[in-house]
Amino acid sequence: MIIVLKPKTSKEEIDELTSRLKERGLKPVEFDGVERTVIHVLGTATDETANRFRSFNCVENIVRILKPFKLASKEHHTQKTVVKIGNVSIGNGDVVMIAGPCSVESEEQIMEAAEMLKKLNIRIMRASAFKPRTSPYDFQGLGITGLKLLKKVREKTGILVETEIMDVRDVPIAAEYVDVLRVGARNMQNFDLLKELGKINKPVILKRGMSATINECIMAAEYILYHGNTDVILCERGIRTFETAYRNTLDVGAIAILKNLTHLPVIADPSHAAGNRELIAPLSKAAVAAGADGLLIEAHPHPEKALSDAAQSLYPEQLEKLMNELKPLCEAVGKKLA
Ligand code: PEP
Ligand code: MN
């Protein structure tokens, strides 16, 4: 980092600052200009260190040179990460479809959903057993019974299963039953959960929080990577803006910039961005055009009976139509729909 000092900073203040830097194992190199002094600091400074020095009275500005996300950044890891979910690869240049109902509701519903996916050769099912609902009066999910039903889906149909994890205490059991764990938007900065997910040997889909910056999203991924799990997939799912015509605003630019800044696969969830099934196809296409490695889409065998997110769940024939429309688009951007 570079520390720009205020004009007329005294020698005592500079000495004090440089000795504090050295105490932290950093190497300050001083450059005296006509008006002011600039200190180049060699070594790794964390955000916390930068903020600490920003608080010194003699400091005018601090410029960070390296990204604070060392493990997620492309700066240090130039090869793209390909995450393997069973025999499906995400981040290898294909567009992977992950689809299914918002929630696991019953054995009959989830098996019918699996049949819907099977017909379309979709290899990963999404469905939540634990539900983060705004209202405590709404359907809260089947919990462990739901996890068992997802396992049954895999055993009976070979479809891989993905579900949300909300509570750090459920990590071991969820990791045992499903193939991918998803951190929902509301838990993106649940740091204890992120740390625990860093210790398991299962891929994690990390959704961007609805009010999280790109930097905060990558730093959340950094937690999982730092604790040892390298199989992290980032997911843009729409952010809160002033717009009320749809549920959230799909930040298409986030898909492109996350791919520029990190080596991690990036997928998009147009369903929770839109909140309305009519917008899923156009937003899916925009996400693919922006470079998404996959899509996470809500589809239900009978959306009118869905216990959560009915309005944004695609009908089976809409999912089929979307798959057919996405194929030539993927080819146009040099990819395959997998
Ligand atoms: C979900 O995918 O089921 C979900 C609750 O999404 P989000 O965390 O993005 O709101
Ligand atoms: Mn949902």
mmCIF file of N, CA, C and O in Angstrom, residues 144-192:
data_model
loop_
_atom_site.group_PDB
_atom_site.id
_atom_site.type_symbol
_atom_site.label_atom_id
_atom_site.label_comp_id
_atom_site.label_asym_id
_atom_site.label_seq_id
_atom_site.Cartn_x
_atom_site.Cartn_y
_atom_site.Cartn_z
ATOM 1 N N ILE A 144 -34.727 -31.888 7.989
ATOM 2 C CA ILE A 144 -33.983 -33.124 7.717
ATOM 3 C C ILE A 144 -34.800 -34.108 6.865
ATOM 4 O O ILE A 144 -34.244 -34.806 6.008
ATOM 5 N N THR A 145 -36.114 -34.102 7.041
ATOM 6 C CA THR A 145 -36.964 -34.955 6.178
ATOM 7 C C THR A 145 -36.742 -34.563 4.718
ATOM 8 O O THR A 145 -36.672 -35.421 3.826
ATOM 9 N N GLY A 146 -36.601 -33.274 4.465
ATOM 10 C CA GLY A 146 -36.353 -32.785 3.105
ATOM 11 C C GLY A 146 -34.998 -33.264 2.583
ATOM 12 O O GLY A 146 -34.871 -33.641 1.415
ATOM 13 N N LEU A 147 -33.986 -33.254 3.452
ATOM 14 C CA LEU A 147 -32.662 -33.727 3.025
ATOM 15 C C LEU A 147 -32.739 -35.202 2.619
ATOM 16 O O LEU A 147 -32.140 -35.620 1.626
ATOM 17 N N LYS A 148 -33.510 -35.966 3.402
ATOM 18 C CA LYS A 148 -33.632 -37.402 3.101
ATOM 19 C C LYS A 148 -34.334 -37.617 1.763
ATOM 20 O O LYS A 148 -33.966 -38.512 1.004
ATOM 21 N N LEU A 149 -35.309 -36.761 1.473
ATOM 22 C CA LEU A 149 -36.013 -36.885 0.189
ATOM 23 C C LEU A 149 -35.061 -36.535 -0.967
ATOM 24 O O LEU A 149 -35.107 -37.154 -2.027
ATOM 25 N N LEU A 150 -34.179 -35.570 -0.738
ATOM 26 C CA LEU A 150 -33.224 -35.205 -1.795
ATOM 27 C C LEU A 150 -32.259 -36.367 -2.062
ATOM 28 O O LEU A 150 -31.929 -36.669 -3.209
ATOM 29 N N LYS A 151 -31.860 -37.011 -0.990
ATOM 30 C CA LYS A 151 -30.962 -38.165 -1.151
ATOM 31 C C LYS A 151 -31.674 -39.258 -1.963
ATOM 32 O O LYS A 151 -31.072 -39.903 -2.824
ATOM 33 N N LYS A 152 -32.951 -39.412 -1.680
ATOM 34 C CA LYS A 152 -33.757 -40.399 -2.402
ATOM 35 C C LYS A 152 -33.825 -40.063 -3.896
ATOM 36 O O LYS A 152 -33.770 -40.950 -4.740
ATOM 37 N N VAL A 153 -33.927 -38.769 -4.189
ATOM 38 C CA VAL A 153 -33.946 -38.331 -5.593
ATOM 39 C C VAL A 153 -32.669 -38.807 -6.274
ATOM 40 O O VAL A 153 -32.691 -39.381 -7.371
ATOM 41 N N ARG A 154 -31.526 -38.568 -5.622
ATOM 42 C CA ARG A 154 -30.252 -38.962 -6.238
ATOM 43 C C ARG A 154 -30.204 -40.481 -6.423
ATOM 44 O O ARG A 154 -29.820 -40.985 -7.479
ATOM 45 N N GLU A 155 -30.623 -41.205 -5.372
ATOM 46 C CA GLU A 155 -30.547 -42.671 -5.454
ATOM 47 C C GLU A 155 -31.456 -43.229 -6.551
ATOM 48 O O GLU A 155 -31.088 -44.145 -7.265
ATOM 49 N N LYS A 156 -32.649 -42.661 -6.672
ATOM 50 C CA LYS A 156 -33.611 -43.215 -7.640
ATOM 51 C C LYS A 156 -33.379 -42.747 -9.058
ATOM 52 O O LYS A 156 -33.709 -43.449 -10.003
ATOM 53 N N THR A 157 -32.858 -41.508 -9.224
ATOM 54 C CA THR A 157 -32.800 -40.945 -10.585
ATOM 55 C C THR A 157 -31.378 -40.618 -11.048
ATOM 56 O O THR A 157 -31.177 -40.350 -12.228
ATOM 57 N N GLY A 158 -30.426 -40.587 -10.142
ATOM 58 C CA GLY A 158 -29.051 -40.220 -10.518
ATOM 59 C C GLY A 158 -28.859 -38.710 -10.626
ATOM 60 O O GLY A 158 -27.759 -38.233 -10.902
ATOM 61 N N ILE A 159 -29.932 -37.943 -10.396
ATOM 62 C CA ILE A 159 -29.803 -36.474 -10.453
ATOM 63 C C ILE A 159 -29.077 -35.996 -9.191
ATOM 64 O O ILE A 159 -29.389 -36.440 -8.077
ATOM 65 N N LEU A 160 -28.103 -35.105 -9.373
ATOM 66 C CA LEU A 160 -27.366 -34.562 -8.226
ATOM 67 C C LEU A 160 -28.244 -33.523 -7.530
ATOM 68 O O LEU A 160 -29.081 -32.888 -8.187
ATOM 69 N N VAL A 161 -28.031 -33.344 -6.221
ATOM 70 C CA VAL A 161 -28.956 -32.468 -5.489
ATOM 71 C C VAL A 161 -28.233 -31.338 -4.748
ATOM 72 O O VAL A 161 -27.142 -31.516 -4.203
ATOM 73 N N GLU A 162 -28.888 -30.188 -4.753
ATOM 74 C CA GLU A 162 -28.325 -28.953 -4.196
ATOM 75 C C GLU A 162 -29.356 -28.367 -3.242
ATOM 76 O O GLU A 162 -30.548 -28.333 -3.549
ATOM 77 N N THR A 163 -28.909 -27.892 -2.063
ATOM 78 C CA THR A 163 -29.865 -27.327 -1.111
ATOM 79 C C THR A 163 -29.232 -26.207 -0.282
ATOM 80 O O THR A 163 -28.006 -26.118 -0.184
ATOM 81 N N GLU A 164 -30.080 -25.385 0.320
ATOM 82 C CA GLU A 164 -29.573 -24.263 1.128
ATOM 83 C C GLU A 164 -29.189 -24.732 2.529
ATOM 84 O O GLU A 164 -29.838 -25.600 3.109
ATOM 85 N N ILE A 165 -28.129 -24.127 3.047
ATOM 86 C CA ILE A 165 -27.731 -24.385 4.437
ATOM 87 C C ILE A 165 -27.836 -23.049 5.176
ATOM 88 O O ILE A 165 -27.308 -22.040 4.726
ATOM 89 N N MET A 166 -28.569 -23.063 6.302
ATOM 90 C CA MET A 166 -28.764 -21.808 7.048
ATOM 91 C C MET A 166 -28.062 -21.813 8.395
ATOM 92 O O MET A 166 -27.686 -20.775 8.925
ATOM 93 N N ASP A 167 -27.944 -23.010 8.973
ATOM 94 C CA ASP A 167 -27.481 -23.104 10.352
ATOM 95 C C ASP A 167 -26.176 -23.907 10.408
ATOM 96 O O ASP A 167 -26.105 -25.008 9.857
ATOM 97 N N VAL A 168 -25.207 -23.333 11.087
ATOM 98 C CA VAL A 168 -23.902 -23.976 11.199
ATOM 99 C C VAL A 168 -24.028 -25.404 11.775
ATOM 100 O O VAL A 168 -23.285 -26.307 11.394
ATOM 101 N N ARG A 169 -25.033 -25.618 12.623
ATOM 102 C CA ARG A 169 -25.199 -26.947 13.241
ATOM 103 C C ARG A 169 -25.663 -28.003 12.246
ATOM 104 O O ARG A 169 -25.519 -29.197 12.489
ATOM 105 N N ASP A 170 -26.233 -27.564 11.122
ATOM 106 C CA ASP A 170 -26.734 -28.524 10.126
ATOM 107 C C ASP A 170 -25.702 -28.882 9.060
ATOM 108 O O ASP A 170 -25.985 -29.690 8.176
ATOM 109 N N VAL A 171 -24.517 -28.266 9.126
ATOM 110 C CA VAL A 171 -23.532 -28.485 8.055
ATOM 111 C C VAL A 171 -23.178 -29.975 7.905
ATOM 112 O O VAL A 171 -23.255 -30.516 6.793
ATOM 113 N N PRO A 172 -22.834 -30.701 8.989
ATOM 114 C CA PRO A 172 -22.418 -32.101 8.778
ATOM 115 C C PRO A 172 -23.519 -32.956 8.155
ATOM 116 O O PRO A 172 -23.259 -33.702 7.211
ATOM 117 N N ILE A 173 -24.743 -32.811 8.631
ATOM 118 C CA ILE A 173 -25.807 -33.674 8.100
ATOM 119 C C ILE A 173 -26.153 -33.296 6.654
ATOM 120 O O ILE A 173 -26.329 -34.163 5.796
ATOM 121 N N ALA A 174 -26.182 -32.004 6.361
ATOM 122 C CA ALA A 174 -26.497 -31.593 4.989
ATOM 123 C C ALA A 174 -25.395 -32.072 4.039
ATOM 124 O O ALA A 174 -25.674 -32.546 2.931
ATOM 125 N N ALA A 175 -24.141 -31.977 4.486
ATOM 126 C CA ALA A 175 -23.027 -32.405 3.636
ATOM 127 C C ALA A 175 -23.098 -33.909 3.372
ATOM 128 O O ALA A 175 -22.644 -34.392 2.342
ATOM 129 N N GLU A 176 -23.697 -34.634 4.313
ATOM 130 C CA GLU A 176 -23.818 -36.078 4.135
ATOM 131 C C GLU A 176 -24.906 -36.412 3.098
ATOM 132 O O GLU A 176 -24.773 -37.350 2.328
ATOM 133 N N TYR A 177 -25.976 -35.631 3.076
ATOM 134 C CA TYR A 177 -27.127 -35.972 2.232
ATOM 135 C C TYR A 177 -27.112 -35.390 0.824
ATOM 136 O O TYR A 177 -27.734 -35.951 -0.064
ATOM 137 N N VAL A 178 -26.483 -34.227 0.622
ATOM 138 C CA VAL A 178 -26.589 -33.599 -0.707
ATOM 139 C C VAL A 178 -25.219 -33.397 -1.365
ATOM 140 O O VAL A 178 -24.180 -33.572 -0.720
ATOM 141 N N ASP A 179 -25.236 -33.006 -2.643
ATOM 142 C CA ASP A 179 -23.990 -32.880 -3.408
ATOM 143 C C ASP A 179 -23.414 -31.471 -3.410
ATOM 144 O O ASP A 179 -22.219 -31.290 -3.631
ATOM 145 N N VAL A 180 -24.261 -30.476 -3.215
ATOM 146 C CA VAL A 180 -23.811 -29.073 -3.188
ATOM 147 C C VAL A 180 -24.588 -28.344 -2.107
ATOM 148 O O VAL A 180 -25.812 -28.511 -2.004
ATOM 149 N N LEU A 181 -23.893 -27.494 -1.358
ATOM 150 C CA LEU A 181 -24.579 -26.686 -0.349
ATOM 151 C C LEU A 181 -24.626 -25.240 -0.838
ATOM 152 O O LEU A 181 -23.655 -24.739 -1.405
ATOM 153 N N ARG A 182 -25.767 -24.586 -0.594
ATOM 154 C CA ARG A 182 -25.933 -23.202 -1.038
ATOM 155 C C ARG A 182 -26.047 -22.282 0.174
ATOM 156 O O ARG A 182 -26.811 -22.556 1.085
ATOM 157 N N VAL A 183 -25.261 -21.199 0.147
ATOM 158 C CA VAL A 183 -25.424 -20.160 1.166
ATOM 159 C C VAL A 183 -26.334 -19.110 0.543
ATOM 160 O O VAL A 183 -26.018 -18.546 -0.501
ATOM 161 N N GLY A 184 -27.481 -18.873 1.158
ATOM 162 C CA GLY A 184 -28.455 -17.932 0.600
ATOM 163 C C GLY A 184 -28.018 -16.491 0.812
ATOM 164 O O GLY A 184 -27.103 -16.191 1.594
ATOM 165 N N ALA A 185 -28.696 -15.604 0.095
ATOM 166 C CA ALA A 185 -28.360 -14.179 0.141
ATOM 167 C C ALA A 185 -28.342 -13.647 1.581
ATOM 168 O O ALA A 185 -27.482 -12.852 1.952
ATOM 169 N N ARG A 186 -29.303 -14.113 2.376
ATOM 170 C CA ARG A 186 -29.419 -13.587 3.751
ATOM 171 C C ARG A 186 -28.293 -14.042 4.661
ATOM 172 O O ARG A 186 -28.114 -13.506 5.745
ATOM 173 N N ASN A 187 -27.558 -15.049 4.252
ATOM 174 C CA ASN A 187 -26.465 -15.568 5.091
ATOM 175 C C ASN A 187 -25.079 -15.330 4.501
ATOM 176 O O ASN A 187 -24.110 -15.917 4.979
ATOM 177 N N MET A 188 -25.001 -14.488 3.471
ATOM 178 C CA MET A 188 -23.694 -14.321 2.816
ATOM 179 C C MET A 188 -22.605 -13.894 3.789
ATOM 180 O O MET A 188 -21.446 -14.254 3.638
ATOM 181 N N GLN A 189 -22.996 -13.132 4.807
ATOM 182 C CA GLN A 189 -21.983 -12.714 5.785
ATOM 183 C C GLN A 189 -22.180 -13.389 7.139
ATOM 184 O O GLN A 189 -21.826 -12.827 8.174
ATOM 185 N N ASN A 190 -22.719 -14.602 7.123
ATOM 186 C CA ASN A 190 -22.780 -15.395 8.355
ATOM 187 C C ASN A 190 -21.405 -16.071 8.467
ATOM 188 O O ASN A 190 -21.178 -17.161 7.942
ATOM 189 N N PHE A 191 -20.476 -15.362 9.104
ATOM 190 C CA PHE A 191 -19.077 -15.776 9.042
ATOM 191 C C PHE A 191 -18.818 -17.124 9.702
ATOM 192 O O PHE A 191 -17.973 -17.884 9.242
ATOM 193 N N ASP A 192 -19.559 -17.442 10.769
ATOM 194 C CA ASP A 192 -19.359 -18.756 11.394
ATOM 195 C C ASP A 192 -19.772 -19.866 10.433
ATOM 196 O O ASP A 192 -19.118 -20.910 10.353
#
